[in-house]
């Protein structure tokens, strides 16, 4: 199983601050997905990045896939309390396209 | 569309009891999987299926069985519950192979406590 290391594990910031979450692996993924999970719910897909160097934006969220397709980052600009949640990255293995490997998650708390 | 439906939402078992967690999807997805989520460990794959009649083990399969008799249903069986199986269980489905076809749709989860 390919490992995905996610950092930081916990992040508590004030409303209006910027933040970046990292997802790193020594292995190559065919795609990398970011999910957000709220308490008592299942993860919900935010974005999928496929091409090395790809950048996708979702309102104040910017997702980037590393050139070598081994790492990704999630940047949130001007965080709001509604951004609070558990953020998970997941990589689709190149050798077994259907299986996803998940990072440990980043618990983000945005304080008003 | 209901998406992925899991039942029950909560369950308390005594050590040694058996039970089945139900999962159904109405999106005609080929790929289905079961994960467990424990604090600080993300989602770990228990078993998965690439289509009806085909199942395989994931990262943490011990103590669990699955079957896939139809495209829609993918139940997870705990054979003899142990306290180490206390966790939140998620069922997920996706279209299948290909970079974007692996995008997963999750159920709401089952919170299981084994005492």
Short mmCIF file of C-alpha atoms in Angstrom, two decimals:
data_model
loop_
_atom_site.label_atom_id
_atom_site.label_comp_id
_atom_site.label_asym_id
_atom_site.label_seq_id
_atom_site.Cartn_x
_atom_site.Cartn_y
_atom_site.Cartn_z
CA UNK A 1 0.00 0.00 0.00
CA UNK A 2 1.30 3.42 -0.96
CA UNK A 3 1.47 5.83 1.97
CA UNK A 4 0.19 9.38 1.98
CA UNK A 5 1.51 11.67 4.69
CA UNK A 6 -0.70 14.61 5.47
CA UNK A 7 0.34 17.65 7.51
CA UNK A 8 -0.42 19.29 9.77
CA UNK A 9 -2.71 16.91 11.64
CA UNK A 10 -4.39 19.76 13.54
CA UNK A 11 -4.75 23.43 12.64
CA UNK A 12 -6.55 26.10 14.64
CA UNK A 13 -6.61 29.57 13.14
CA UNK A 14 -8.53 32.84 13.30
CA UNK A 15 -11.07 33.90 10.72
CA UNK A 16 -9.40 35.72 7.84
CA UNK A 17 -6.06 33.89 8.05
CA UNK A 18 -4.59 31.84 5.23
CA UNK A 19 -3.48 28.23 5.56
CA UNK A 20 -1.93 25.40 3.59
CA UNK A 21 -2.34 21.66 4.06
CA UNK A 22 0.18 19.27 2.53
CA UNK A 23 -0.12 15.73 1.26
CA UNK A 24 3.10 13.90 0.40
CA UNK A 25 4.11 10.46 -0.84
CA UNK A 26 7.16 8.75 -2.26
CA UNK A 27 4.91 7.04 -4.80
CA UNK A 28 3.28 8.27 -7.98
CA UNK A 29 -0.49 8.55 -8.18
CA UNK A 30 -2.64 8.65 -11.29
CA UNK A 31 -4.84 11.21 -9.54
CA UNK A 32 -5.21 12.83 -6.17
CA UNK A 33 -8.48 13.80 -4.53
CA UNK A 34 -9.34 16.10 -1.66
CA UNK A 35 -12.34 15.44 0.56
CA UNK A 36 -13.94 17.37 3.38
CA UNK A 37 -15.73 15.65 6.24
CA UNK A 38 -18.06 17.18 8.81
CA UNK A 39 -18.89 15.54 12.17
CA UNK A 40 -21.28 12.62 11.83
CA UNK A 41 -21.07 12.59 8.04
CA UNK A 42 -19.10 10.80 5.37
CA UNK A 43 -16.35 12.53 3.38
CA UNK A 44 -17.48 14.62 0.44
CA UNK A 45 -15.30 15.13 -2.63
CA UNK A 46 -13.97 18.66 -3.17
CA UNK A 47 -11.71 18.22 -6.18
CA UNK A 48 -9.67 15.76 -8.24
CA UNK A 49 -6.30 16.69 -9.77
CA UNK A 50 -4.89 14.48 -12.50
CA UNK A 51 -2.08 16.20 -14.36
CA UNK A 52 1.33 16.95 -12.85
CA UNK A 53 1.51 20.67 -12.00
CA UNK A 54 -2.25 21.08 -12.25
CA UNK A 55 -3.86 23.86 -10.23
CA UNK A 56 -7.58 23.97 -9.51
CA UNK A 57 -9.52 26.65 -7.69
CA UNK A 58 -12.78 26.28 -5.82
CA UNK A 59 -13.75 29.74 -4.54
CA UNK A 60 -11.18 30.46 -1.77
CA UNK A 61 -9.63 26.98 -2.01
CA UNK A 62 -6.67 26.31 -4.31
CA UNK A 63 -5.48 22.78 -4.98
CA UNK A 64 -2.17 21.90 -6.59
CA UNK A 65 -0.77 18.59 -7.82
CA UNK A 66 3.02 18.26 -7.77
CA UNK A 67 4.90 18.05 -11.04
CA UNK A 68 5.92 14.46 -10.30
CA UNK A 69 2.39 13.51 -9.14
CA UNK A 70 3.70 12.50 -5.72
CA UNK A 71 2.38 15.38 -3.63
CA UNK A 72 -0.42 17.90 -3.40
CA UNK A 73 -1.40 20.95 -1.41
CA UNK A 74 -4.60 22.66 -0.39
CA UNK A 75 -4.44 26.40 0.25
CA UNK A 76 -7.34 28.29 1.82
CA UNK A 77 -7.39 32.07 1.55
CA UNK A 78 -9.17 34.17 4.18
CA UNK A 79 -10.52 31.20 6.10
CA UNK A 80 -14.04 31.36 7.47
CA UNK A 81 -15.70 29.41 10.32
CA UNK A 82 -17.65 27.48 7.69
CA UNK A 83 -14.35 25.99 6.49
CA UNK A 84 -14.04 24.09 9.75
CA UNK A 85 -13.85 20.34 9.18
CA UNK A 86 -11.60 17.35 8.52
CA UNK A 87 -9.74 17.56 5.23
CA UNK A 88 -8.56 14.31 3.68
CA UNK A 89 -6.35 13.71 0.69
CA UNK A 90 -6.59 10.43 -1.22
CA UNK A 91 -4.45 9.04 -4.00
CA UNK A 92 -5.51 6.63 -6.72
CA UNK A 93 -2.80 4.00 -7.08
CA UNK A 94 -1.25 3.72 -10.51
CA UNK A 95 -1.02 -0.06 -10.35
CA UNK A 96 -4.59 -0.59 -9.17
CA UNK A 97 -6.67 2.28 -10.46
CA UNK A 98 -9.75 1.67 -8.32
CA UNK A 99 -8.12 1.67 -4.92
CA UNK A 100 -7.73 4.88 -2.93
CA UNK A 101 -5.09 5.47 -0.27
CA UNK A 102 -6.06 8.11 2.27
CA UNK A 103 -3.92 10.45 4.29
CA UNK A 104 -4.45 10.75 8.04
CA UNK A 105 -6.47 13.93 7.69
CA UNK A 106 -6.12 17.55 8.84
CA UNK A 107 -8.60 18.78 11.43
CA UNK A 108 -9.12 22.47 10.70
CA UNK A 109 -10.81 24.79 13.17
CA UNK A 110 -11.48 28.37 12.14
CA UNK A 111 -12.36 30.56 15.09
CA UNK A 112 -14.60 33.62 14.59
CA UNK B 1 -30.87 9.95 -5.82
CA UNK B 2 -30.20 8.42 -2.42
CA UNK B 3 -26.52 7.78 -3.29
CA UNK B 4 -24.91 5.43 -0.76
CA UNK B 5 -27.09 4.26 2.11
CA UNK B 6 -25.66 2.63 5.21
CA UNK B 7 -27.55 1.01 8.04
CA UNK B 8 -27.53 1.12 10.99
CA UNK B 9 -26.09 4.52 11.98
CA UNK B 10 -25.22 3.38 15.51
CA UNK B 11 -24.66 -0.06 17.00
CA UNK B 12 -23.42 -1.43 20.30
CA UNK B 13 -22.23 -5.04 20.37
CA UNK B 14 -20.95 -7.31 23.05
CA UNK B 15 -17.62 -9.03 22.51
CA UNK B 16 -18.13 -12.19 20.48
CA UNK B 17 -21.39 -11.14 18.85
CA UNK B 18 -21.72 -11.05 15.09
CA UNK B 19 -23.52 -8.53 12.92
CA UNK B 20 -23.84 -7.26 9.37
CA UNK B 21 -23.44 -3.65 8.30
CA UNK B 22 -25.57 -2.94 5.27
CA UNK B 23 -24.55 -0.79 2.30
CA UNK B 24 -26.53 -0.06 -0.84
CA UNK B 25 -25.90 2.33 -3.74
CA UNK B 26 -28.25 3.40 -6.51
CA UNK B 27 -25.69 4.91 -8.91
CA UNK B 28 -24.87 1.68 -10.77
CA UNK B 29 -21.25 1.96 -9.63
CA UNK B 30 -19.00 -1.03 -10.23
CA UNK B 31 -16.54 -0.34 -7.42
CA UNK B 32 -17.55 -0.51 -3.76
CA UNK B 33 -15.44 -0.48 -0.63
CA UNK B 34 -15.54 -0.53 3.14
CA UNK B 35 -13.31 1.66 5.31
CA UNK B 36 -12.87 2.10 8.99
CA UNK B 37 -11.98 5.49 10.47
CA UNK B 38 -10.09 5.79 13.73
CA UNK B 39 -8.73 9.00 15.27
CA UNK B 40 -5.46 10.10 13.67
CA UNK B 41 -5.44 7.23 11.18
CA UNK B 42 -7.53 8.51 8.31
CA UNK B 43 -9.56 5.96 6.40
CA UNK B 44 -8.22 2.42 6.18
CA UNK B 45 -9.51 0.03 3.53
CA UNK B 46 -11.06 -3.18 4.87
CA UNK B 47 -12.42 -4.91 1.75
CA UNK B 48 -13.37 -3.83 -1.73
CA UNK B 49 -15.19 -5.12 -4.77
CA UNK B 50 -14.66 -4.29 -8.44
CA UNK B 51 -17.99 -5.79 -9.49
CA UNK B 52 -20.68 -8.30 -8.60
CA UNK B 53 -19.16 -11.61 -7.54
CA UNK B 54 -15.65 -10.16 -7.07
CA UNK B 55 -14.20 -9.12 -3.72
CA UNK B 56 -10.70 -8.59 -2.39
CA UNK B 57 -8.94 -7.71 0.83
CA UNK B 58 -7.76 -4.25 1.70
CA UNK B 59 -5.32 -3.05 4.32
CA UNK B 60 -7.13 -4.31 7.47
CA UNK B 61 -9.35 -7.30 6.51
CA UNK B 62 -8.97 -9.53 9.58
CA UNK B 63 -12.22 -10.16 11.43
CA UNK B 64 -14.42 -9.02 8.54
CA UNK B 65 -16.14 -10.76 5.64
CA UNK B 66 -17.84 -9.33 2.56
CA UNK B 67 -19.83 -10.55 -0.39
CA UNK B 68 -21.15 -8.86 -3.55
CA UNK B 69 -24.09 -10.72 -5.02
CA UNK B 70 -25.54 -7.65 -6.77
CA UNK B 71 -24.14 -4.41 -8.12
CA UNK B 72 -26.16 -2.43 -5.58
CA UNK B 73 -25.35 -4.16 -2.28
CA UNK B 74 -22.10 -4.72 -0.41
CA UNK B 75 -22.65 -5.92 3.18
CA UNK B 76 -19.83 -6.12 5.73
CA UNK B 77 -19.96 -8.91 8.30
CA UNK B 78 -18.24 -8.90 11.65
CA UNK B 79 -17.79 -12.54 12.56
CA UNK B 80 -16.98 -12.27 16.27
CA UNK B 81 -16.81 -8.68 17.45
CA UNK B 82 -13.81 -7.51 19.44
CA UNK B 83 -13.22 -4.19 21.26
CA UNK B 84 -10.50 -3.39 18.67
CA UNK B 85 -13.29 -3.19 16.08
CA UNK B 86 -14.82 -0.19 17.80
CA UNK B 87 -14.70 2.40 15.04
CA UNK B 88 -16.69 4.36 12.50
CA UNK B 89 -17.30 2.37 9.33
CA UNK B 90 -17.87 3.94 5.93
CA UNK B 91 -19.06 2.36 2.74
CA UNK B 92 -18.14 4.04 -0.53
CA UNK B 93 -18.79 3.53 -4.21
CA UNK B 94 -17.19 4.82 -7.41
CA UNK B 95 -17.53 4.27 -11.13
CA UNK B 96 -14.37 2.16 -11.28
CA UNK B 97 -11.08 2.54 -13.09
CA UNK B 98 -9.52 5.70 -14.44
CA UNK B 99 -8.25 8.79 -12.62
CA UNK B 100 -11.61 10.51 -12.20
CA UNK B 101 -13.66 7.32 -12.04
CA UNK B 102 -12.14 6.61 -8.63
CA UNK B 103 -13.96 9.61 -7.13
CA UNK B 104 -15.72 8.11 -4.14
CA UNK B 105 -19.21 8.68 -2.84
CA UNK B 106 -19.56 7.85 0.84
CA UNK B 107 -22.40 6.78 3.05
CA UNK B 108 -23.07 8.55 6.34
CA UNK B 109 -21.23 5.95 8.36
CA UNK B 110 -21.95 3.44 11.10
CA UNK B 111 -20.59 4.15 14.55
CA UNK B 112 -19.88 0.78 16.15
CA UNK B 113 -18.97 0.23 19.78
CA UNK B 114 -17.90 -3.19 21.02
CA UNK B 115 -18.03 -3.64 24.78
#
